[in-house]
């Protein structure tokens, strides 16, 4: 089974304060996913199922930031916080509806799963998450689509749950064979590729030490950014789950990754 | 705790093939709900919490009908059925997003719960439904909003789950004090009020026998229609849970019902 994460920066214009879908990317990615699943014989692992996780991008981050969801607060602020939770949940659901609509138009039998309907956290880490429903949808041949959301938190009352954390949790529990992380950069570099022309991609990453001396890419978001992603993926690597950070902004890269063909990117893997 | 059901025929134009929200009703109902929850001292039961359930209306019924979701099918038809499931799920989610957006604009701290994310059925009846998440949201002062949806069915593979069945299940399990059913008629009549001028409302209903000799209203929908609703409500009445069928098309009726004031309608109750 493969888990494909599509970052919020790929599907929306994250720099904007207004919510805007990047339809050029969305249409292209829908077509690539459809092509990969229609051509299943090319990759046995894909034949075992696909789960798609997407970020919240410019739909989720502005309200989550505005209402400081996930930060501790005084009880007097709760009425305002609740509305912030409601707004953020509704915004990411709206983005998910647009994405699923595009998937469906391309013939992808997707089923949306709303994290806030069945997942809770404790101090921002997943506390309850029953995976049975995901297994059932996979068994019936659906492609579950899960996304970054706001959730009930047993310590903080409410929190943001990132797509990256959902990805890591599912990959571990369902023992995913492959994880593909579609971002807006080619992979992990030794320097910030947006600032340095001589930045070089790191094709294989097996520990944090390897990058500690380097600059990281400038992808900053309220759910952790690139360093957070790498840490979560290294934890997966420890469990034998290989992941690949690729550029989903460029054509055919996601398709090639889904079909297990050679692709530019950073493979995160620990060879024991 | 009160459960308020808003029928699909109230929130959408069910006669249309195209999906269209009835914003006149939606805006008015949002304002009435906001007024009732802001004025909590008027009704102790409302102070204990409110759950809103809405139907699928012209968003959910056309695709569910077109793809015959819930009917048995040959495995060769499954690819088509899956797409029908995906489409129906996405359409009802779109309606829910519009409704929640309106609630939020009116200052209602709602949280959407997607049935297909955590409920499954067996031969169209609820098989798994963990209510913990609803309890948690109620405890935190949110107003859960649940809606008719498509779900995984352990016998039929996929099925439609009506808002009415969700309502009955939650009312039973959470021992709701009151159930309010907002429909497009004043209540249950002794004849079809749309055809007979001399039709009279039945103010109190305590058994099916009472209406077997009468015509029923002409509210037909793929999830059961009025007779189905009445049966589910009579089952609740057997457990001591009182419900009221009211007209949510008319101003102040929902507000009065929420504030426990005298309202025209049919009370379904069994006095033992």
Coordinates of C-alpha atoms in Angstrom, one line a residue:
Chain A
X1 CA 0.0 0.0 0.0
X2 CA 1.2 3.5 -0.9
X3 CA 0.5 6.7 1.0
X4 CA 0.8 9.8 -1.2
X5 CA 0.9 13.2 0.6
X6 CA 0.2 16.3 -1.5
X7 CA 1.3 19.4 0.3
X8 CA -1.0 22.3 0.8
X9 CA 1.6 24.5 -1.1
X10 CA 1.0 22.3 -4.1
X11 CA -2.7 22.4 -4.1
X12 CA -3.3 26.0 -3.0
X13 CA -1.4 29.2 -3.2
X14 CA -0.1 29.3 0.3
X15 CA 1.3 32.8 0.0
X16 CA -2.1 34.4 -0.5
X17 CA -4.3 35.4 2.4
X18 CA -7.3 34.5 0.3
X19 CA -8.0 30.8 -0.2
X20 CA -7.2 29.9 -3.8
X21 CA -6.8 26.4 -5.3
X22 CA -4.0 25.8 -7.8
X23 CA -6.1 24.2 -10.5
X24 CA -3.2 23.7 -12.8
X25 CA -1.5 21.4 -10.3
X26 CA -4.7 19.8 -9.2
X27 CA -5.9 18.9 -12.7
X28 CA -2.5 17.5 -13.6
X29 CA -2.1 15.5 -10.4
X30 CA -5.6 14.1 -10.7
X31 CA -4.7 12.9 -14.2
X32 CA -1.4 11.4 -13.0
X33 CA -3.1 9.6 -10.1
X34 CA -5.8 8.3 -12.4
X35 CA -3.1 7.1 -14.9
X36 CA -1.2 5.3 -12.2
X37 CA -4.1 3.5 -10.7
X38 CA -5.5 2.5 -14.1
X39 CA -2.1 1.0 -15.0
X40 CA -1.9 -1.0 -11.8
X41 CA 0.3 -3.8 -13.1
X42 CA 3.2 -1.4 -13.3
X43 CA 3.5 -1.4 -9.5
X44 CA 2.4 -4.3 -7.2
X45 CA 2.5 -2.0 -4.1
X46 CA 0.0 0.4 -5.7
X47 CA -2.2 -2.5 -6.5
X48 CA -2.5 -3.1 -2.7
X49 CA -4.1 0.3 -2.3
X50 CA -3.5 4.0 -2.2
X51 CA -4.2 6.5 0.5
X52 CA -4.0 10.2 -0.3
X53 CA -3.3 12.9 2.4
X54 CA -3.5 16.5 1.6
X55 CA -2.5 19.6 3.5
X56 CA -4.6 22.6 4.5
X57 CA -2.7 25.2 2.5
X58 CA -4.2 28.7 2.2
X59 CA -7.6 27.3 3.3
X60 CA -6.5 26.1 6.8
X61 CA -3.5 28.0 7.8
X62 CA -4.9 31.6 7.9
X63 CA -7.8 30.8 10.3
X64 CA -5.7 28.4 12.4
X65 CA -3.1 31.1 12.8
X66 CA -5.6 34.0 13.4
X67 CA -7.4 32.1 16.2
X68 CA -4.1 30.6 17.5
X69 CA -5.5 27.1 17.5
X70 CA -3.3 24.8 19.5
X71 CA -2.0 27.4 21.8
X72 CA -3.1 27.4 25.4
X73 CA -5.8 30.0 26.3
X74 CA -7.9 31.5 29.1
X75 CA -11.4 30.0 29.4
X76 CA -12.8 33.4 28.8
X77 CA -11.5 33.2 25.3
X78 CA -13.2 29.9 24.6
X79 CA -16.3 31.3 22.7
X80 CA -13.9 33.0 20.3
X81 CA -11.7 29.9 20.0
X82 CA -14.7 27.7 19.3
X83 CA -15.7 29.9 16.4
X84 CA -12.0 29.8 15.2
X85 CA -12.2 26.0 15.4
X86 CA -15.5 26.0 13.4
X87 CA -14.1 28.3 10.8
X88 CA -10.9 26.3 10.3
X89 CA -12.7 23.0 10.1
X90 CA -15.1 24.4 7.5
X91 CA -12.4 25.9 5.4
X92 CA -10.3 22.7 5.2
X93 CA -13.5 20.8 4.4
X94 CA -14.2 23.2 1.6
X95 CA -10.7 22.6 0.2
X96 CA -11.2 18.8 0.5
X97 CA -14.5 19.1 -1.3
X98 CA -12.9 20.9 -4.2
X99 CA -10.0 18.4 -4.4
X100 CA -12.4 15.3 -4.2
X101 CA -14.6 16.9 -6.9
X102 CA -11.6 17.1 -9.2
X103 CA -10.5 13.5 -8.4
X104 CA -14.0 12.3 -9.1
X105 CA -14.1 14.2 -12.4
X106 CA -11.0 12.3 -13.3
X107 CA -12.6 9.0 -12.4
X108 CA -10.8 8.4 -9.1
X109 CA -13.0 6.5 -6.6
X110 CA -12.1 8.6 -3.6
X111 CA -13.7 8.7 -0.2
X112 CA -13.1 11.6 2.1
X113 CA -12.3 11.0 5.7
X114 CA -12.6 14.0 8.1
X115 CA -10.0 13.8 10.8
X116 CA -12.1 15.8 13.3
X117 CA -14.9 13.3 13.0
X118 CA -12.9 10.4 14.4
X119 CA -9.4 11.4 15.6
X120 CA -8.4 13.2 18.8
X121 CA -5.0 14.3 20.1
X122 CA -3.3 14.7 23.5
X123 CA -1.0 17.7 23.5
X124 CA -1.0 17.8 19.7
X125 CA -0.1 14.1 19.3
X126 CA -2.7 11.6 18.1
X127 CA -4.4 9.9 21.1
X128 CA -7.4 8.1 19.5
X129 CA -7.6 7.0 15.8
X130 CA -9.5 3.9 14.9
X131 CA -8.1 2.7 11.6
X132 CA -10.8 0.1 10.9
X133 CA -12.8 2.5 8.7
X134 CA -9.8 3.1 6.5
X135 CA -9.1 -0.6 6.2
X136 CA -12.8 -1.2 5.1
X137 CA -12.6 1.5 2.4
X138 CA -9.3 0.1 1.1
X139 CA -10.8 -3.4 1.1
X140 CA -13.7 -2.1 -1.0
X141 CA -11.4 -0.6 -3.6
X142 CA -11.8 3.1 -2.6
X143 CA -9.0 5.6 -2.3
X144 CA -9.2 7.2 1.1
X145 CA -8.4 11.0 1.1
X146 CA -7.5 12.4 4.5
X147 CA -6.4 15.9 5.3
X148 CA -5.0 18.2 7.9
X149 CA -7.7 19.4 10.3
X150 CA -8.5 20.8 13.7
X151 CA -9.3 18.2 16.4
X152 CA -10.4 17.8 20.0
X153 CA -7.3 17.6 22.3
X154 CA -7.6 16.1 25.7
X155 CA -5.0 18.6 27.2
X156 CA -5.3 21.7 25.0
X157 CA -9.1 21.3 24.3
X158 CA -8.5 21.9 20.6
X159 CA -5.5 21.5 18.4
X160 CA -4.3 21.4 14.8
X161 CA -3.6 18.0 13.4
X162 CA -1.2 18.2 10.4
X163 CA -1.4 15.9 7.4
X164 CA 2.2 14.9 8.1
X165 CA 1.3 13.5 11.5
X166 CA -1.7 11.7 10.0
X167 CA 0.6 10.3 7.4
X168 CA 3.1 9.0 9.9
X169 CA 0.5 7.4 12.1
X170 CA -1.2 5.6 9.2
X171 CA 2.0 4.5 7.7
X172 CA 3.1 2.9 11.0
X173 CA -0.2 1.3 11.9
X174 CA -1.1 0.0 8.4
X175 CA 2.6 -0.9 7.7
X176 CA 2.6 1.0 4.4
X177 CA 5.2 -0.2 1.9
X178 CA 5.9 3.2 0.5
X179 CA 5.4 6.9 1.4
X180 CA 5.6 9.6 -1.2
X181 CA 5.7 13.2 -0.1
X182 CA 4.8 15.6 -2.9
X183 CA 6.2 19.0 -2.0
X184 CA 7.2 22.2 -3.9
X185 CA 10.9 21.4 -3.9
X186 CA 12.8 18.6 -5.6
X187 CA 13.8 17.1 -2.3
X188 CA 16.2 17.8 0.6
X189 CA 19.1 20.0 -0.3
X190 CA 22.5 20.7 1.4
X191 CA 21.6 24.4 1.2
X192 CA 18.4 26.4 0.6
X193 CA 18.0 25.9 -3.2
X194 CA 15.9 29.0 -3.4
X195 CA 18.8 31.1 -2.3
X196 CA 21.9 29.2 -3.4
X197 CA 22.5 28.3 -7.0
X198 CA 25.0 25.7 -6.0
X199 CA 22.6 23.8 -3.7
X200 CA 22.8 20.1 -4.2
X201 CA 20.0 17.6 -3.6
X202 CA 20.7 14.8 -1.0
X203 CA 19.6 11.7 -2.8
X204 CA 19.6 9.5 0.2
X205 CA 19.0 10.5 3.8
X206 CA 19.3 8.2 6.8
X207 CA 19.8 10.4 9.8
X208 CA 19.3 14.0 11.1
X209 CA 23.0 14.4 11.6
X210 CA 23.4 14.3 7.8
X211 CA 21.6 17.6 7.5
X212 CA 22.3 19.4 10.7
X213 CA 25.2 21.2 9.3
X214 CA 23.1 22.3 6.2
X215 CA 20.6 25.0 5.7
X216 CA 17.1 23.7 5.3
X217 CA 14.6 24.7 2.6
X218 CA 12.4 27.7 3.5
X219 CA 9.1 25.8 3.6
X220 CA 7.7 27.1 6.8
X221 CA 4.1 26.4 7.9
X222 CA 2.2 26.3 11.1
X223 CA 2.3 22.5 11.2
X224 CA 6.0 22.1 11.3
X225 CA 7.6 22.7 7.9
X226 CA 10.3 20.6 6.3
X227 CA 12.4 19.7 9.3
X228 CA 9.2 18.3 11.0
X229 CA 8.5 16.3 7.9
X230 CA 12.0 14.8 7.8
X231 CA 11.9 13.8 11.5
X232 CA 8.5 12.0 11.0
X233 CA 9.9 10.3 7.9
X234 CA 13.1 9.2 9.7
X235 CA 10.9 7.6 12.4
X236 CA 9.2 5.7 9.6
X237 CA 12.6 4.7 8.2
X238 CA 13.5 3.3 11.6
X239 CA 10.6 0.9 11.1
X240 CA 11.6 -0.1 7.6
X241 CA 9.2 2.2 5.8
X242 CA 10.9 3.9 2.9
X243 CA 9.7 7.4 1.9
X244 CA 10.5 9.7 -0.9
X245 CA 10.4 13.5 -1.0
X246 CA 9.6 14.7 -4.5
X247 CA 8.5 17.8 -6.4
X248 CA 4.8 17.6 -7.1
X249 CA 4.9 21.0 -8.9
X250 CA 6.6 19.4 -11.9
X251 CA 4.8 17.1 -14.4
X252 CA 5.2 13.3 -14.2
X253 CA 7.2 13.2 -11.0
X254 CA 4.2 12.0 -8.9
X255 CA 3.2 9.6 -11.7
X256 CA 6.7 8.1 -11.9
X257 CA 6.9 7.8 -8.1
X258 CA 3.5 6.0 -8.0
X259 CA 4.6 3.7 -10.8
X260 CA 7.9 3.1 -8.9
X261 CA 10.0 4.5 -11.7
X262 CA 13.3 6.4 -11.3
X263 CA 12.5 9.9 -10.1
X264 CA 14.5 12.9 -8.9
X265 CA 14.0 13.3 -5.1
X266 CA 15.3 12.4 -1.7
X267 CA 14.8 8.8 -0.5
X268 CA 14.6 8.5 3.3
X269 CA 15.7 5.0 4.2
X270 CA 17.8 3.3 6.8
X271 CA 19.9 0.4 5.6
X272 CA 20.6 -1.8 8.5
Chain B
X1 CA -29.8 17.7 25.5
X2 CA -31.9 18.5 22.4
X3 CA -31.5 17.0 18.9
X4 CA -32.8 19.3 16.1
X5 CA -33.3 17.7 12.7
X6 CA -33.6 20.1 9.8
X7 CA -35.0 18.2 6.8
X8 CA -33.4 18.4 3.4
X9 CA -36.6 19.8 2.0
X10 CA -36.2 22.8 4.3
X11 CA -32.6 23.6 3.5
X12 CA -32.7 22.8 -0.2
X13 CA -35.1 22.8 -3.0
X14 CA -35.7 19.1 -3.2
X15 CA -37.9 19.3 -6.3
X16 CA -35.0 20.6 -8.4
X17 CA -32.6 18.3 -10.2
X18 CA -29.9 20.9 -9.6
X19 CA -28.5 21.4 -6.1
X20 CA -29.8 24.6 -4.7
X21 CA -29.8 25.8 -1.1
X22 CA -32.8 27.6 0.3
X23 CA -31.0 30.6 1.7
X24 CA -34.1 32.3 2.9
X25 CA -34.8 29.3 5.3
X26 CA -31.1 28.8 6.1
X27 CA -30.5 32.4 7.1
X28 CA -33.7 32.5 9.2
X29 CA -33.0 29.2 10.9
X30 CA -29.4 30.1 11.7
X31 CA -30.7 33.3 13.3
X32 CA -33.3 31.4 15.3
X33 CA -30.8 28.8 16.5
X34 CA -28.4 31.5 17.5
X35 CA -31.1 33.3 19.4
X36 CA -32.1 30.2 21.3
X37 CA -28.6 29.2 22.3
X38 CA -27.8 32.8 23.3
X39 CA -30.8 32.8 25.6
X40 CA -30.1 29.5 27.3
X41 CA -31.8 30.3 30.5
X42 CA -35.1 30.0 28.7
X43 CA -34.7 26.2 28.4
X44 CA -32.6 24.0 30.8
X45 CA -32.6 21.1 28.3
X46 CA -31.0 23.3 25.6
X47 CA -28.4 24.4 28.2
X48 CA -27.3 20.7 28.3
X49 CA -26.4 20.8 24.7
X50 CA -27.7 20.8 21.1
X51 CA -27.0 18.5 18.2
X52 CA -28.2 19.4 14.8
X53 CA -28.8 16.8 12.1
X54 CA -29.6 17.8 8.5
X55 CA -30.8 15.9 5.5
X56 CA -29.2 15.6 2.1
X57 CA -32.0 17.2 0.1
X58 CA -31.3 18.0 -3.5
X59 CA -27.6 17.6 -3.0
X60 CA -27.7 13.9 -1.9
X61 CA -30.8 12.4 -3.3
X62 CA -30.1 12.8 -7.1
X63 CA -26.7 11.0 -7.1
X64 CA -27.8 8.4 -4.6
X65 CA -30.8 7.6 -6.8
X66 CA -28.9 7.8 -10.1
X67 CA -26.3 5.3 -8.8
X68 CA -28.9 3.2 -6.8
X69 CA -26.8 3.3 -3.7
X70 CA -28.1 0.8 -1.2
X71 CA -29.4 -1.6 -3.8
X72 CA -27.6 -4.9 -4.4
X73 CA -25.5 -5.0 -7.5
X74 CA -23.2 -7.3 -9.6
X75 CA -19.5 -7.0 -8.8
X76 CA -18.9 -5.9 -12.4
X77 CA -20.9 -2.7 -11.6
X78 CA -18.6 -1.9 -8.7
X79 CA -16.3 0.7 -10.4
X80 CA -19.4 2.7 -11.4
X81 CA -21.0 2.2 -7.9
X82 CA -17.8 3.5 -6.3
X83 CA -17.9 6.7 -8.3
X84 CA -21.5 7.1 -7.4
X85 CA -20.6 6.7 -3.7
X86 CA -17.7 9.3 -4.1
X87 CA -20.1 11.7 -5.9
X88 CA -22.8 11.4 -3.3
X89 CA -20.4 11.8 -0.4
X90 CA -18.9 14.9 -1.9
X91 CA -22.3 16.4 -2.7
X92 CA -23.6 16.1 0.8
X93 CA -20.3 17.3 2.2
X94 CA -20.7 20.4 0.0
X95 CA -24.2 21.0 1.3
X96 CA -22.9 20.6 4.9
X97 CA -20.1 23.1 4.2
X98 CA -22.6 25.7 3.0
X99 CA -24.8 25.1 6.1
X100 CA -21.9 25.2 8.6
X101 CA -20.6 28.4 6.9
X102 CA -24.0 30.0 7.5
X103 CA -24.1 28.8 11.1
X104 CA -20.6 30.2 11.7
X105 CA -21.6 33.6 10.1
X106 CA -24.4 33.7 12.7
X107 CA -22.0 32.9 15.5
X108 CA -23.0 29.3 16.1
X109 CA -19.9 27.3 17.3
X110 CA -20.7 24.2 15.1
X111 CA -18.5 21.2 14.4
X112 CA -19.3 19.1 11.4
X113 CA -19.3 15.3 11.8
X114 CA -19.1 13.2 8.6
X115 CA -21.0 10.0 9.1
X116 CA -19.0 8.2 6.4
X117 CA -15.8 8.9 8.4
X118 CA -16.9 6.9 11.5
X119 CA -20.2 5.1 11.1
X120 CA -20.9 1.8 9.2
X121 CA -24.1 -0.1 8.6
X122 CA -25.2 -3.7 8.2
X123 CA -28.0 -4.1 5.7
X124 CA -28.7 -0.3 6.0
X125 CA -28.9 -0.3 9.8
X126 CA -26.2 1.3 11.9
X127 CA -23.6 -1.4 12.9
X128 CA -20.7 0.7 14.3
X129 CA -21.0 4.2 15.7
X130 CA -18.7 5.3 18.4
X131 CA -20.4 8.3 20.2
X132 CA -17.4 9.3 22.2
X133 CA -16.4 12.0 19.8
X134 CA -19.9 13.6 20.0
X135 CA -19.8 13.5 23.7
X136 CA -16.4 15.3 23.7
X137 CA -17.6 18.0 21.4
X138 CA -20.7 18.6 23.5
X139 CA -18.6 18.7 26.6
X140 CA -16.4 21.4 25.0
X141 CA -19.5 23.5 24.2
X142 CA -19.6 22.8 20.5
X143 CA -22.8 22.1 18.5
X144 CA -22.2 18.9 16.5
X145 CA -23.8 19.0 13.0
X146 CA -24.3 15.5 11.5
X147 CA -25.9 14.8 8.2
X148 CA -27.3 12.1 5.9
X149 CA -24.5 10.4 4.1
X150 CA -23.3 7.3 2.2
X151 CA -21.5 4.7 4.3
X152 CA -19.7 1.3 4.2
X153 CA -22.2 -1.5 4.7
X154 CA -21.0 -5.0 5.8
X155 CA -23.6 -6.7 3.7
X156 CA -24.4 -4.4 0.8
X157 CA -20.9 -3.0 0.6
X158 CA -22.2 0.6 0.4
X159 CA -25.5 2.1 1.6
X160 CA -27.3 5.4 2.3
X161 CA -27.6 6.4 5.9
X162 CA -30.4 8.8 6.5
X163 CA -30.3 11.7 8.9
X164 CA -33.4 10.2 10.5
X165 CA -31.6 7.0 11.4
X166 CA -28.7 8.9 12.8
X167 CA -31.1 11.0 14.9
X168 CA -32.8 7.9 16.3
X169 CA -29.5 6.3 17.1
X170 CA -28.0 9.3 18.9
X171 CA -31.3 10.1 20.8
X172 CA -31.3 6.5 22.2
X173 CA -27.7 6.2 23.0
X174 CA -27.2 9.7 24.5
X175 CA -30.6 9.6 26.1
X176 CA -31.7 12.9 24.6
X177 CA -34.4 14.8 26.5
X178 CA -36.0 16.2 23.4
X179 CA -36.1 15.6 19.7
X180 CA -37.4 18.3 17.3
X181 CA -38.1 17.4 13.7
X182 CA -38.2 20.4 11.5
X183 CA -40.1 19.4 8.3
X184 CA -42.0 21.3 5.6
X185 CA -45.5 20.5 7.0
X186 CA -47.1 21.6 10.3
X187 CA -47.1 18.1 11.7
X188 CA -48.9 14.8 11.1
X189 CA -52.4 15.2 9.7
X190 CA -55.4 12.9 9.5
X191 CA -55.4 13.5 5.7
X192 CA -52.9 14.9 3.2
X193 CA -53.1 18.6 4.0
X194 CA -51.7 19.4 0.5
X195 CA -54.8 17.8 -1.1
X196 CA -57.6 18.2 1.5
X197 CA -58.6 21.6 2.9
X198 CA -60.3 19.9 5.9
X199 CA -57.2 18.0 6.9
X200 CA -56.6 18.3 10.7
X201 CA -53.4 18.1 12.6
X202 CA -52.9 15.3 15.1
X203 CA -51.6 17.1 18.1
X204 CA -50.5 14.0 20.0
X205 CA -49.5 10.7 18.5
X206 CA -48.8 7.6 20.5
X207 CA -49.1 4.7 18.1
X208 CA -49.1 3.7 14.5
X209 CA -52.7 2.5 14.8
X210 CA -53.8 6.1 15.3
X211 CA -52.8 7.0 11.7
X212 CA -53.2 3.8 9.9
X213 CA -56.7 4.7 8.8
X214 CA -55.5 8.2 7.6
X215 CA -53.7 9.3 4.5
X216 CA -50.1 10.4 5.1
X217 CA -48.5 13.5 3.9
X218 CA -46.8 13.3 0.5
X219 CA -43.3 13.8 1.7
X220 CA -41.5 11.0 -0.2
X221 CA -37.8 10.6 -0.2
X222 CA -35.3 7.8 -0.8
X223 CA -34.6 7.6 2.9
X224 CA -38.1 6.7 4.0
X225 CA -40.4 9.7 4.0
X226 CA -42.8 10.6 6.7
X227 CA -44.0 7.2 7.7
X228 CA -40.4 6.1 8.3
X229 CA -39.8 9.2 10.4
X230 CA -42.9 8.5 12.5
X231 CA -41.9 4.8 13.1
X232 CA -38.4 5.9 14.3
X233 CA -39.9 8.5 16.6
X234 CA -42.5 6.1 18.0
X235 CA -39.6 3.8 18.9
X236 CA -38.0 6.7 20.8
X237 CA -41.3 7.4 22.5
X238 CA -41.3 3.8 23.8
X239 CA -38.0 4.7 25.5
X240 CA -39.5 7.8 27.0
X241 CA -38.0 10.3 24.6
X242 CA -40.5 12.9 23.4
X243 CA -40.3 14.3 20.0
X244 CA -42.1 17.0 18.1
X245 CA -42.8 17.3 14.3
X246 CA -42.9 21.0 13.4
X247 CA -42.9 23.2 10.4
X248 CA -39.4 24.7 9.9
X249 CA -40.6 26.6 6.8
X250 CA -42.5 29.0 9.0
X251 CA -40.7 31.7 11.1
X252 CA -40.2 31.3 14.8
X253 CA -41.5 27.7 15.0
X254 CA -38.0 26.2 15.4
X255 CA -37.1 29.0 17.9
X256 CA -40.2 28.4 20.0
X257 CA -39.6 24.6 20.0
X258 CA -36.0 25.1 21.0
X259 CA -37.1 27.5 23.8
X260 CA -39.8 25.0 24.8
X261 CA -42.6 27.4 24.1
X262 CA -46.1 26.4 22.9
X263 CA -45.8 25.6 19.2
X264 CA -48.1 24.1 16.5
X265 CA -47.0 20.6 15.7
X266 CA -47.4 16.9 16.5
X267 CA -46.0 15.6 19.7
X268 CA -45.0 12.0 19.6
X269 CA -45.1 10.6 23.2
X270 CA -46.3 7.6 25.0
X271 CA -47.9 8.2 28.3
X272 CA -47.6 5.1 30.4

